mmCIF file with all atom_site columns, C-alpha atoms in Angstrom:
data_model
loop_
_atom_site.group_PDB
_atom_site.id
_atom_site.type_symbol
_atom_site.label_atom_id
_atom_site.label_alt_id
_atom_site.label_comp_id
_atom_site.label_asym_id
_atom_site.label_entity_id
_atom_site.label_seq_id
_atom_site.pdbx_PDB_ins_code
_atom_site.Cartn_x
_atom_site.Cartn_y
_atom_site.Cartn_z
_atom_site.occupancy
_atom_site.B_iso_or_equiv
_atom_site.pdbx_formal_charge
_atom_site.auth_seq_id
_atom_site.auth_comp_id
_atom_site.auth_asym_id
_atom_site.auth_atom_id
_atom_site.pdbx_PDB_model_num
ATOM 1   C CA . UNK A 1 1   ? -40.643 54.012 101.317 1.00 57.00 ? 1   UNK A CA 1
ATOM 2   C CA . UNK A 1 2   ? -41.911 52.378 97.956  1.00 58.00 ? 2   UNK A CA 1
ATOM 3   C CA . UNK A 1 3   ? -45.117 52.120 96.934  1.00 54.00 ? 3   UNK A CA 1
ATOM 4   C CA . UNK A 1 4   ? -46.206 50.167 93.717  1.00 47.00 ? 4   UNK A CA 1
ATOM 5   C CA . UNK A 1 5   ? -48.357 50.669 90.903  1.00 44.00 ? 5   UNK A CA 1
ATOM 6   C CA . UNK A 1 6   ? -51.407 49.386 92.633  1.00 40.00 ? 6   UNK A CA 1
ATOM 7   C CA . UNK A 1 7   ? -51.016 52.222 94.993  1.00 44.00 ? 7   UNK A CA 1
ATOM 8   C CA . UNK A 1 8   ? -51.661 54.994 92.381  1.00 40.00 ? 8   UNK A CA 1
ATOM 9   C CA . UNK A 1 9   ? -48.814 55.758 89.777  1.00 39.00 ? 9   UNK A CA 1
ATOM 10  C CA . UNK A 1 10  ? -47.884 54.246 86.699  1.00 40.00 ? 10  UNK A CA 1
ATOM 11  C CA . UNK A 1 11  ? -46.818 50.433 85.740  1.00 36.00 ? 11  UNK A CA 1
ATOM 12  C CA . UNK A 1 12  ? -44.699 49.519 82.545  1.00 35.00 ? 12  UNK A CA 1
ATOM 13  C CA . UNK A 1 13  ? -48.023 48.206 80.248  1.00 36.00 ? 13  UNK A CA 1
ATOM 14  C CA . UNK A 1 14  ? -50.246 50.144 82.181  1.00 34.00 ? 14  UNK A CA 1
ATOM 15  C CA . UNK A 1 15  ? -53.592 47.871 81.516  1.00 34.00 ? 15  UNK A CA 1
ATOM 16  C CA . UNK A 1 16  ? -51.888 44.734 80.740  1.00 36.00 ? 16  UNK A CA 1
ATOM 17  C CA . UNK A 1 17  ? -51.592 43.301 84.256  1.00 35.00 ? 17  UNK A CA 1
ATOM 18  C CA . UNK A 1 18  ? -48.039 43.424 84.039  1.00 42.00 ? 18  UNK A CA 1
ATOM 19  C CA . UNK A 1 19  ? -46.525 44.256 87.370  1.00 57.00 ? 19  UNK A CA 1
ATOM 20  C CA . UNK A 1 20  ? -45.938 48.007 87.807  1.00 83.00 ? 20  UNK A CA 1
ATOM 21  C CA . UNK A 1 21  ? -42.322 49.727 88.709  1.00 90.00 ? 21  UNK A CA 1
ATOM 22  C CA . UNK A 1 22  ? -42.747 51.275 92.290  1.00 92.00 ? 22  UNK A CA 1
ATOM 23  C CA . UNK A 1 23  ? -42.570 54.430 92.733  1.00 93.00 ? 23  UNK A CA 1
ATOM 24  C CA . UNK A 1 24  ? -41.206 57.020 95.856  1.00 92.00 ? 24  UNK A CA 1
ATOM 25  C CA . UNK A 1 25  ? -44.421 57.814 97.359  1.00 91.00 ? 25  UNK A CA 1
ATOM 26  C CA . UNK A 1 26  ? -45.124 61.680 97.394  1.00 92.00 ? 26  UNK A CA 1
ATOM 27  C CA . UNK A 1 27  ? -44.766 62.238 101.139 1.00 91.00 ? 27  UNK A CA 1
ATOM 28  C CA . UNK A 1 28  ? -41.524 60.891 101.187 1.00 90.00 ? 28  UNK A CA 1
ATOM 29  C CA . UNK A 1 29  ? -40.076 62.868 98.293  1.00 92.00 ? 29  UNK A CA 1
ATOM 30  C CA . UNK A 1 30  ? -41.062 66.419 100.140 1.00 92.00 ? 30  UNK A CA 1
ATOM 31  C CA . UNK A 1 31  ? -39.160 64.597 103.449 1.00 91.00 ? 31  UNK A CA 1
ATOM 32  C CA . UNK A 1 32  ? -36.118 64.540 101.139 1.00 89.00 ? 32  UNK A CA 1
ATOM 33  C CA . UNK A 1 33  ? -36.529 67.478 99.662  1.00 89.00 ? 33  UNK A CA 1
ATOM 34  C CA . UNK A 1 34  ? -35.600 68.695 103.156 1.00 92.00 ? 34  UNK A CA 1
ATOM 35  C CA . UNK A 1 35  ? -32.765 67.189 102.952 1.00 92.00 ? 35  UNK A CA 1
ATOM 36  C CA . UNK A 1 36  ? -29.337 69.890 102.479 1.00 95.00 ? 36  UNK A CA 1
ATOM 37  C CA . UNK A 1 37  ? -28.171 69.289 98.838  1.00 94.00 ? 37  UNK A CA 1
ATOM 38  C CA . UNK A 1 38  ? -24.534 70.324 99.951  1.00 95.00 ? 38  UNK A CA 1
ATOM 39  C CA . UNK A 1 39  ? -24.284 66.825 102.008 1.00 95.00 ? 39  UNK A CA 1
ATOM 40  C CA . UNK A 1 40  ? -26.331 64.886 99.622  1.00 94.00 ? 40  UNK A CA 1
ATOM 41  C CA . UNK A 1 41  ? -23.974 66.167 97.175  1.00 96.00 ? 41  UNK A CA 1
ATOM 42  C CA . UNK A 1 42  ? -21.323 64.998 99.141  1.00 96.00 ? 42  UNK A CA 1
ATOM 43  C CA . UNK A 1 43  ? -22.227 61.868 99.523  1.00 95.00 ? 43  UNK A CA 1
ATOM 44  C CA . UNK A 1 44  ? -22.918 60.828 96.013  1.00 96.00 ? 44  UNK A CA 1
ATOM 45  C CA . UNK A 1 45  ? -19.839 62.445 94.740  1.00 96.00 ? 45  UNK A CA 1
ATOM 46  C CA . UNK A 1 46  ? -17.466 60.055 97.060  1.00 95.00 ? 46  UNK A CA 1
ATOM 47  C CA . UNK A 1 47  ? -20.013 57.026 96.184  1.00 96.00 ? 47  UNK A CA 1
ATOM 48  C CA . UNK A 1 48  ? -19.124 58.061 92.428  1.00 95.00 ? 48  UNK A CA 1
ATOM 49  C CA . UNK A 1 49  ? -15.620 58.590 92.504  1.00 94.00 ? 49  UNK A CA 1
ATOM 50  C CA . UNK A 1 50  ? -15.064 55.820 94.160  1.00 94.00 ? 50  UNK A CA 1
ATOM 51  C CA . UNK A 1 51  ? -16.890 53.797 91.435  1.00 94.00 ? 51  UNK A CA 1
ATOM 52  C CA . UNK A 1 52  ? -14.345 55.389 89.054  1.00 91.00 ? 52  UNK A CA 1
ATOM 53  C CA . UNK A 1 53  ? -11.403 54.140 91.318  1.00 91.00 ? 53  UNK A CA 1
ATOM 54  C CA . UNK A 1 54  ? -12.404 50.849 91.548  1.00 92.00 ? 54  UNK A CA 1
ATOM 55  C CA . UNK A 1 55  ? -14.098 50.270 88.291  1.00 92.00 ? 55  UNK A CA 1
ATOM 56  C CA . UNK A 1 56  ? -11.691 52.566 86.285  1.00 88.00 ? 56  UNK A CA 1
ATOM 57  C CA . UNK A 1 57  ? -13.346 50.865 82.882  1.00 89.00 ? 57  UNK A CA 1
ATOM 58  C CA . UNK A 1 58  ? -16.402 51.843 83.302  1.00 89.00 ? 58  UNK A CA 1
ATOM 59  C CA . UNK A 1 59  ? -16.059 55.390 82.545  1.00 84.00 ? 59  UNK A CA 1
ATOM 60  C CA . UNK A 1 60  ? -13.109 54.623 79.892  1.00 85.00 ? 60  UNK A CA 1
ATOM 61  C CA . UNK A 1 61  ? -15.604 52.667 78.087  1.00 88.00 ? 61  UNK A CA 1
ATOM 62  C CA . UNK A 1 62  ? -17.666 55.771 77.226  1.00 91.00 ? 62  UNK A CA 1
ATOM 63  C CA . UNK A 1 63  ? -14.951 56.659 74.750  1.00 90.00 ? 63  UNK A CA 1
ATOM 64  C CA . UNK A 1 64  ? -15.840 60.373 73.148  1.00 92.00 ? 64  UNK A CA 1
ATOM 65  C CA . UNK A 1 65  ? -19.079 60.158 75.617  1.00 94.00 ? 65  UNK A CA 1
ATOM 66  C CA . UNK A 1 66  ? -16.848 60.324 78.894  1.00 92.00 ? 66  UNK A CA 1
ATOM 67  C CA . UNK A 1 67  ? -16.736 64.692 78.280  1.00 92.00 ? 67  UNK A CA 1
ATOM 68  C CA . UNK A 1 68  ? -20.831 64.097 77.776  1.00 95.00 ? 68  UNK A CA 1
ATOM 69  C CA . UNK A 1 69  ? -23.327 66.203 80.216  1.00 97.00 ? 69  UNK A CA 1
ATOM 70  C CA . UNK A 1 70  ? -25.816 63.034 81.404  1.00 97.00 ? 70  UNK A CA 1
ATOM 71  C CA . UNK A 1 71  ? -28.847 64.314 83.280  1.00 98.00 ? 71  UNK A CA 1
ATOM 72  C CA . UNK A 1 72  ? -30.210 61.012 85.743  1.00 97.00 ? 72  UNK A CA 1
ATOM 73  C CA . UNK A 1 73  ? -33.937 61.876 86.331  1.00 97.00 ? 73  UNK A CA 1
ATOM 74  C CA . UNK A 1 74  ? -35.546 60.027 88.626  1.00 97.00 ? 74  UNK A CA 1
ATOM 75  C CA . UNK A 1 75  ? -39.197 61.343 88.294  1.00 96.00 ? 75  UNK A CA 1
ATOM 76  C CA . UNK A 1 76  ? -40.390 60.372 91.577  1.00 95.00 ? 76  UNK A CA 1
ATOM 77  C CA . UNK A 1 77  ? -37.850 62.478 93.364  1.00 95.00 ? 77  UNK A CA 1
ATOM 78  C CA . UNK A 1 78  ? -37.659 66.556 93.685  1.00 94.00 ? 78  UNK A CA 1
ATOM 79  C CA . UNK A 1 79  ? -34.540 66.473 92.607  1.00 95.00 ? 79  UNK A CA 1
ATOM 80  C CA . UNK A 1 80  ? -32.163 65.097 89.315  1.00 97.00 ? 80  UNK A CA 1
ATOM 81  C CA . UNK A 1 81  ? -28.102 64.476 89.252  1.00 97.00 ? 81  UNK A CA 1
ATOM 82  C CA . UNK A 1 82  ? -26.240 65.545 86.856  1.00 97.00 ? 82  UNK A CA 1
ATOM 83  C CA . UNK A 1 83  ? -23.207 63.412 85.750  1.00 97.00 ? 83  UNK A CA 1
ATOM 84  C CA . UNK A 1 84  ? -19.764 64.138 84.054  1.00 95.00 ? 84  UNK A CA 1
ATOM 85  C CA . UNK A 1 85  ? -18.496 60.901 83.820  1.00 93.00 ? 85  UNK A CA 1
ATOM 86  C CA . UNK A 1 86  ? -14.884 61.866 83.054  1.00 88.00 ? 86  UNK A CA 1
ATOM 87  C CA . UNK A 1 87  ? -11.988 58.870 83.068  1.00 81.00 ? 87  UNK A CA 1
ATOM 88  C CA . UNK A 1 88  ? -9.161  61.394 85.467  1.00 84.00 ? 88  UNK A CA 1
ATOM 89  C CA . UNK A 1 89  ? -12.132 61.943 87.888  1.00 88.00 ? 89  UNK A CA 1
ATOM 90  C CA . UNK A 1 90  ? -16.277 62.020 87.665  1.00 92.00 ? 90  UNK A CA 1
ATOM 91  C CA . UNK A 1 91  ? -18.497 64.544 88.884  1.00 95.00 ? 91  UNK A CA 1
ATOM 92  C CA . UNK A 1 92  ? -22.135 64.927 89.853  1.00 97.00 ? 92  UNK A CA 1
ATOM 93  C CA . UNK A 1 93  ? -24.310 67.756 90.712  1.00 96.00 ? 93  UNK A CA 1
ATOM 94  C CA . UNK A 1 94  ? -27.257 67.653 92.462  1.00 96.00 ? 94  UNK A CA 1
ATOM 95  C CA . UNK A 1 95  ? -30.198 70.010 91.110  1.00 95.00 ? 95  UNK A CA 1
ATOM 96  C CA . UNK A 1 96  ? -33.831 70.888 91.219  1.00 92.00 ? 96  UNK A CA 1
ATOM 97  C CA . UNK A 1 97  ? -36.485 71.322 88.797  1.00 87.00 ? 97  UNK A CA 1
ATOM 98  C CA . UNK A 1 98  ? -36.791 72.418 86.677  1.00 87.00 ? 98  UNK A CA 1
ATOM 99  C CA . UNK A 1 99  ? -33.644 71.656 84.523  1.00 90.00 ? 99  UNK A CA 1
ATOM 100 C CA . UNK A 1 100 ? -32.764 73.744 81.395  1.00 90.00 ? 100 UNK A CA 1
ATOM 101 C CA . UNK A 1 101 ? -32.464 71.783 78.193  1.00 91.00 ? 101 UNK A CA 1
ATOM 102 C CA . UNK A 1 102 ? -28.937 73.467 77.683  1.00 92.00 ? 102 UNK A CA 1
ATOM 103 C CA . UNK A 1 103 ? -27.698 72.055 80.486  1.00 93.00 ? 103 UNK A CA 1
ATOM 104 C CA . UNK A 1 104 ? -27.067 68.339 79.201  1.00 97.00 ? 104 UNK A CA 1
ATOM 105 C CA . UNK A 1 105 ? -26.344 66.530 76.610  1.00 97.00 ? 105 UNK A CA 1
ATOM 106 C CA . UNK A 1 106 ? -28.610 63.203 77.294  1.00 97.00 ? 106 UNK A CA 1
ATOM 107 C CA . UNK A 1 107 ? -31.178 62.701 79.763  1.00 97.00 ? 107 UNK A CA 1
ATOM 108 C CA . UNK A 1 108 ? -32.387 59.437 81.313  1.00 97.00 ? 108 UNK A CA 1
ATOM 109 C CA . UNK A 1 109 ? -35.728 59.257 83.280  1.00 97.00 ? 109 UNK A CA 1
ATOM 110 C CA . UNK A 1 110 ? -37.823 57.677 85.335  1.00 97.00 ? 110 UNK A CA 1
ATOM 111 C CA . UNK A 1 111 ? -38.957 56.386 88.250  1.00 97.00 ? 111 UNK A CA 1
ATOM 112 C CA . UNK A 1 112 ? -36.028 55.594 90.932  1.00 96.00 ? 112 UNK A CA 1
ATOM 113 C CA . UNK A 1 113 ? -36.913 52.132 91.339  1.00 96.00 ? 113 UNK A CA 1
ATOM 114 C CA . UNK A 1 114 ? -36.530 51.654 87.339  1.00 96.00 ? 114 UNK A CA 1
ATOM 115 C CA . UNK A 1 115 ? -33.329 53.352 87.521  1.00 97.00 ? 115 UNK A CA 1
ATOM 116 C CA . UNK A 1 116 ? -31.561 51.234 90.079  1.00 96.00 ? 116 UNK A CA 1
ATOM 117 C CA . UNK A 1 117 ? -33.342 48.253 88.710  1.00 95.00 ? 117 UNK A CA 1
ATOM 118 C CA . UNK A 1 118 ? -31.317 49.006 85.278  1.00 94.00 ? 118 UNK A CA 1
ATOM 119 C CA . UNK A 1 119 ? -27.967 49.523 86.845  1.00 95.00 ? 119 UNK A CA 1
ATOM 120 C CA . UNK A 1 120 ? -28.223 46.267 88.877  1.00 94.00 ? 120 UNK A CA 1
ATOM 121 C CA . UNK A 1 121 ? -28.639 44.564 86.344  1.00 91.00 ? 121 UNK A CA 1
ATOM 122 C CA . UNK A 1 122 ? -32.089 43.232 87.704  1.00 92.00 ? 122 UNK A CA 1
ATOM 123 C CA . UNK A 1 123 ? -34.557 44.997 85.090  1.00 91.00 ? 123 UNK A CA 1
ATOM 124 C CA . UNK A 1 124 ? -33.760 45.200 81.476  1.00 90.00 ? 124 UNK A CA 1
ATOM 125 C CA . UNK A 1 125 ? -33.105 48.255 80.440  1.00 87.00 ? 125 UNK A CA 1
ATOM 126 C CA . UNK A 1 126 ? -34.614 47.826 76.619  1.00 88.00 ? 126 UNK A CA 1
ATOM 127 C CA . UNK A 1 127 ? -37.903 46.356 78.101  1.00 91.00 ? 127 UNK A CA 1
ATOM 128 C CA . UNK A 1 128 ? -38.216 49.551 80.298  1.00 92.00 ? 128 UNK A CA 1
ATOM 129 C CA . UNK A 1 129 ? -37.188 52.293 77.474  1.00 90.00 ? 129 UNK A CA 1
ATOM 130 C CA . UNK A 1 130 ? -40.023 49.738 75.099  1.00 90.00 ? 130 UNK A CA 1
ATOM 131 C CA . UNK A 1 131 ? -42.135 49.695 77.904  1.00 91.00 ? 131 UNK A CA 1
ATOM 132 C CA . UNK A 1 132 ? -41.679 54.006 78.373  1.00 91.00 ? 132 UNK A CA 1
ATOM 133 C CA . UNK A 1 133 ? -41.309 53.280 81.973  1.00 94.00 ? 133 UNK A CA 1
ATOM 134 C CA . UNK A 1 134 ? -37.440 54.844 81.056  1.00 95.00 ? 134 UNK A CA 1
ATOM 135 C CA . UNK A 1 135 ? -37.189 57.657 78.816  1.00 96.00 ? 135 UNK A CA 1
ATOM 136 C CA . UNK A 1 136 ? -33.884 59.257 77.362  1.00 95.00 ? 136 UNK A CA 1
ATOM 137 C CA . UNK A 1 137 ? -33.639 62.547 75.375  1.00 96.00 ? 137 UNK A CA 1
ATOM 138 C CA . UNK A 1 138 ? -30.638 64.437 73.618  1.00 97.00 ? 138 UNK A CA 1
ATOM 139 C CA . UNK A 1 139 ? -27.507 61.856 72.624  1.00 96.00 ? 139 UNK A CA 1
ATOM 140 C CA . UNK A 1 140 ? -29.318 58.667 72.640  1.00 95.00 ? 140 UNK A CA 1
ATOM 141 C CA . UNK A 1 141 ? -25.632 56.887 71.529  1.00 96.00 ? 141 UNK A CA 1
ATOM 142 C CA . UNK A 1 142 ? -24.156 58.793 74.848  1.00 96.00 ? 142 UNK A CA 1
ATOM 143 C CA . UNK A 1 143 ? -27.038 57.250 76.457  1.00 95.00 ? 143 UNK A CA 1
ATOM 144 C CA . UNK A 1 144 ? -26.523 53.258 75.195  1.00 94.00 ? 144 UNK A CA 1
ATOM 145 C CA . UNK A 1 145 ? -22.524 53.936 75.553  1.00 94.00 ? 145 UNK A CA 1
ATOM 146 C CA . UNK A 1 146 ? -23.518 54.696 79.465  1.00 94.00 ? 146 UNK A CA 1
ATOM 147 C CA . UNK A 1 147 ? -25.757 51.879 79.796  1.00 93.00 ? 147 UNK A CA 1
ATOM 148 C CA . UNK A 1 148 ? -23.346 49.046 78.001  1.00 92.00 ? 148 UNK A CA 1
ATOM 149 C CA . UNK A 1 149 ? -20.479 50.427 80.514  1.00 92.00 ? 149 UNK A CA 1
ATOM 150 C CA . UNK A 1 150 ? -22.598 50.031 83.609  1.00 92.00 ? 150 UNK A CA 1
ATOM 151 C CA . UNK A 1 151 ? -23.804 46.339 82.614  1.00 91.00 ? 151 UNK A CA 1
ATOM 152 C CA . UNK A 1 152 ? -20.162 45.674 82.308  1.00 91.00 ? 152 UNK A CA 1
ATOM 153 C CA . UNK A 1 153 ? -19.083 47.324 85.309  1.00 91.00 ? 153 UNK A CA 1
ATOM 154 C CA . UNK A 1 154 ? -21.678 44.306 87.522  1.00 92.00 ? 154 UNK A CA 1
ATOM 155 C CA . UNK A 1 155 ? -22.158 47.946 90.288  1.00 94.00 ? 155 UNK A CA 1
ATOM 156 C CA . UNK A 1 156 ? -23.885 46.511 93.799  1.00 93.00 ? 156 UNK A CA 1
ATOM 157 C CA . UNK A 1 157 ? -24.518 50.015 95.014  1.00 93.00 ? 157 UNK A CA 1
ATOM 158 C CA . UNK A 1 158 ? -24.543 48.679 98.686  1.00 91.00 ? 158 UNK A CA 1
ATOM 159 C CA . UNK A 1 159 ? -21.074 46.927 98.082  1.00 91.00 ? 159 UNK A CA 1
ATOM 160 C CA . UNK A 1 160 ? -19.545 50.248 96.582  1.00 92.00 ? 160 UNK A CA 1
ATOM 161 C CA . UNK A 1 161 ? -21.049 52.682 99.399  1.00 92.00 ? 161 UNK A CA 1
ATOM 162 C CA . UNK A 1 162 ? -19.270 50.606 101.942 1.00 89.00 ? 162 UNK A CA 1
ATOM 163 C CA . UNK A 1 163 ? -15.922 50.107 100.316 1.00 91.00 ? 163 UNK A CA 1
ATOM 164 C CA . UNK A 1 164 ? -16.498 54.005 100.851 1.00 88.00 ? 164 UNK A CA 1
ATOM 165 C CA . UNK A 1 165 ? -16.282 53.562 103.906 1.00 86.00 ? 165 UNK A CA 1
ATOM 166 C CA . UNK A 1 166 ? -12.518 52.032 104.375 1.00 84.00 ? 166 UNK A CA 1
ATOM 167 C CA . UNK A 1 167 ? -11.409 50.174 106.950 1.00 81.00 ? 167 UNK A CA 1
ATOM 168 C CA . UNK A 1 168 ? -14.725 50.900 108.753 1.00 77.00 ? 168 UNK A CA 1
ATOM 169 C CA . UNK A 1 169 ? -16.240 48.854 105.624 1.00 79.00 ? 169 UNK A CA 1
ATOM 170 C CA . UNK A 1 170 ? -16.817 45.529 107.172 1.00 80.00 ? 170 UNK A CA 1
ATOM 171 C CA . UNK A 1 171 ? -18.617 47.052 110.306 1.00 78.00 ? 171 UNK A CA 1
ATOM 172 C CA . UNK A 1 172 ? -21.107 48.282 107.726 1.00 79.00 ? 172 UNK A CA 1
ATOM 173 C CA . UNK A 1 173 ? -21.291 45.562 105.047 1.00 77.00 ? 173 UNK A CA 1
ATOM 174 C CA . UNK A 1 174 ? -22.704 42.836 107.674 1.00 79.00 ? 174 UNK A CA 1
ATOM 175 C CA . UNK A 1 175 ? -25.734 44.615 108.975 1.00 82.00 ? 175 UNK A CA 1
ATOM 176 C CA . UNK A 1 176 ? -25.934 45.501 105.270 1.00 80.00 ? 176 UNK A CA 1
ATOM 177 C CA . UNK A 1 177 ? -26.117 42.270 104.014 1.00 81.00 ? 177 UNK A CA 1
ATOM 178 C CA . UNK A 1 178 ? -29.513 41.403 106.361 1.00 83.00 ? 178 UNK A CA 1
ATOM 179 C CA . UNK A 1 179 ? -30.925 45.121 106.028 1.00 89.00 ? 179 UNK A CA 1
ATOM 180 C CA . UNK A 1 180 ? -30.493 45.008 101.969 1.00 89.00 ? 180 UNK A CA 1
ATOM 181 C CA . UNK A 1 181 ? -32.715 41.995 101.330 1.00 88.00 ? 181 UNK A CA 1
ATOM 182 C CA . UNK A 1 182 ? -35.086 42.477 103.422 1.00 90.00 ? 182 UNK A CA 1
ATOM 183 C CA . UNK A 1 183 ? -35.757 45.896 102.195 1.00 89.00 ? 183 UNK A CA 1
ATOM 184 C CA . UNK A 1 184 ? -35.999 44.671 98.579  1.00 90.00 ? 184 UNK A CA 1
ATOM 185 C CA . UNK A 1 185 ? -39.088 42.363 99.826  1.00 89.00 ? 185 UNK A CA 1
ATOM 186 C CA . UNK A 1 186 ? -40.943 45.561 101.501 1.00 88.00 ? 186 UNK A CA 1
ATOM 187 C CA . UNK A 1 187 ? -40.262 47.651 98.681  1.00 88.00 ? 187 UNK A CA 1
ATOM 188 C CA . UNK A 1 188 ? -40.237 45.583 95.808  1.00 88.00 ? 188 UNK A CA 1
ATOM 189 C CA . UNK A 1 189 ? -36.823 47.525 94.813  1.00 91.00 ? 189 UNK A CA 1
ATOM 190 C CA . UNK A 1 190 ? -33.701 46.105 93.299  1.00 92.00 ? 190 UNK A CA 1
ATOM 191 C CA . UNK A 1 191 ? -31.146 47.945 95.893  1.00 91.00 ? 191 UNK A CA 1
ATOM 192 C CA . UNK A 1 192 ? -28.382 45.743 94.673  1.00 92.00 ? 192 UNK A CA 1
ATOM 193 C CA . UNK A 1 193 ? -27.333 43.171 92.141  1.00 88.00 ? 193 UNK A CA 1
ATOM 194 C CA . UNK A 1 194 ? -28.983 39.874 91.001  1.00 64.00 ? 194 UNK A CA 1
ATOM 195 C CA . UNK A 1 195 ? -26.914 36.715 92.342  1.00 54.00 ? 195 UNK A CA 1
ATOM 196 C CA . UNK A 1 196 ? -24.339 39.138 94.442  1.00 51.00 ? 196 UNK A CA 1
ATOM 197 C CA . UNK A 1 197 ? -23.078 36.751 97.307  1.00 46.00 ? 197 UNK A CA 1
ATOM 198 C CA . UNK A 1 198 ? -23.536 37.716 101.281 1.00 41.00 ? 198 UNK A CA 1
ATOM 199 C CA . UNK A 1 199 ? -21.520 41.320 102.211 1.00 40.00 ? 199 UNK A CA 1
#
């Protein structure tokens, strides 16, 4: 699904021979442009709130920044999510492009793989704002306050997406646990955390 910077689109140090951040190839973004944003929608909002259930600190953390708009722009995708990351229950809103200034307070963005690299803890997020391959705008403190929560929160996205799942959680977590890795060495994409043990 990934391509990488080789392939045509832009690398943190662009010219340095660093290694570039992959990036959703344009074919595939139209496919999910396709996709219906009521059940895309759907699905992120029960992956978020049940982040907030089981990791009720994260979004506590945020302090005065908890009532903050956050607009999570991954610019390799058609579309953004926006994020109110309230303690008594979080909300997200999937929308298109493009997305009026007034409607958030801070705005991080970049490339998906960059994204999920930060919140698994597997790319540092300060080397990717230095390196411009993540940009923020509006409430940059709102912005850190987010960040700092989610490195203490340790998220493995493919851990929390099948504790969605309930007691049909285990049925998904072992196929999981060979699919995962395997698509992180095709991809070169950090789709869960660094040192997480077997689902």
């Amino acid at each position: 699904m990934f391509r990488s910077d080789r392939e045509g689109r832009r690398a943190a140090g662009a010219g340095d021979g660093k290694p570039g951040i992959p990036t959703v190839p344009p074919r595939a973004a139209e496919l999910l442009a396709l996709l219906p944003r009521p059940a895309l929608r759907w699905a992120l909002q029960r992956l978020v709130a049940g982040v907030g259930r089981r990791h009720p600190d994260l979004f506590e953390r945020l302090g005065e920044h908890a009532s903050a708009t956050f607009l999570i722009d991954p610019t390799d995708l058609p579309v953004a999510v926006r994020l109110w990351p309230r303690p008594e229950g979080p909300q997200v809103e999937i929308v298109g492009r493009p997305v009026l200034r007034s409607a958030w307070h801070a705005r991080i963005a970049g490339p998906l793989a960059a994204l999920l690299g930060m919140i698994h803890g597997r790319l540092d997020g300060d080397a990717l704002f230095f390196s411009r391959d993540l940009a923020i705008e509006g409430d940059t403190e709102a912005v850190l306050a987010l960040r700092n929560a989610l490195d203490d929160a340790e998220l493995d996205l493919p851990d929390e997406a099948a504790a969605c799942l309930g007691p049909l959680s285990p049925l998904v977590a072992r196929p999981a646990g060979l699919v995962v890795p395997l698509a992180e060495r095709m991809t070169g994409v950090a789709l869960s955390r660094a040192g997480r043990p077997p689902l």
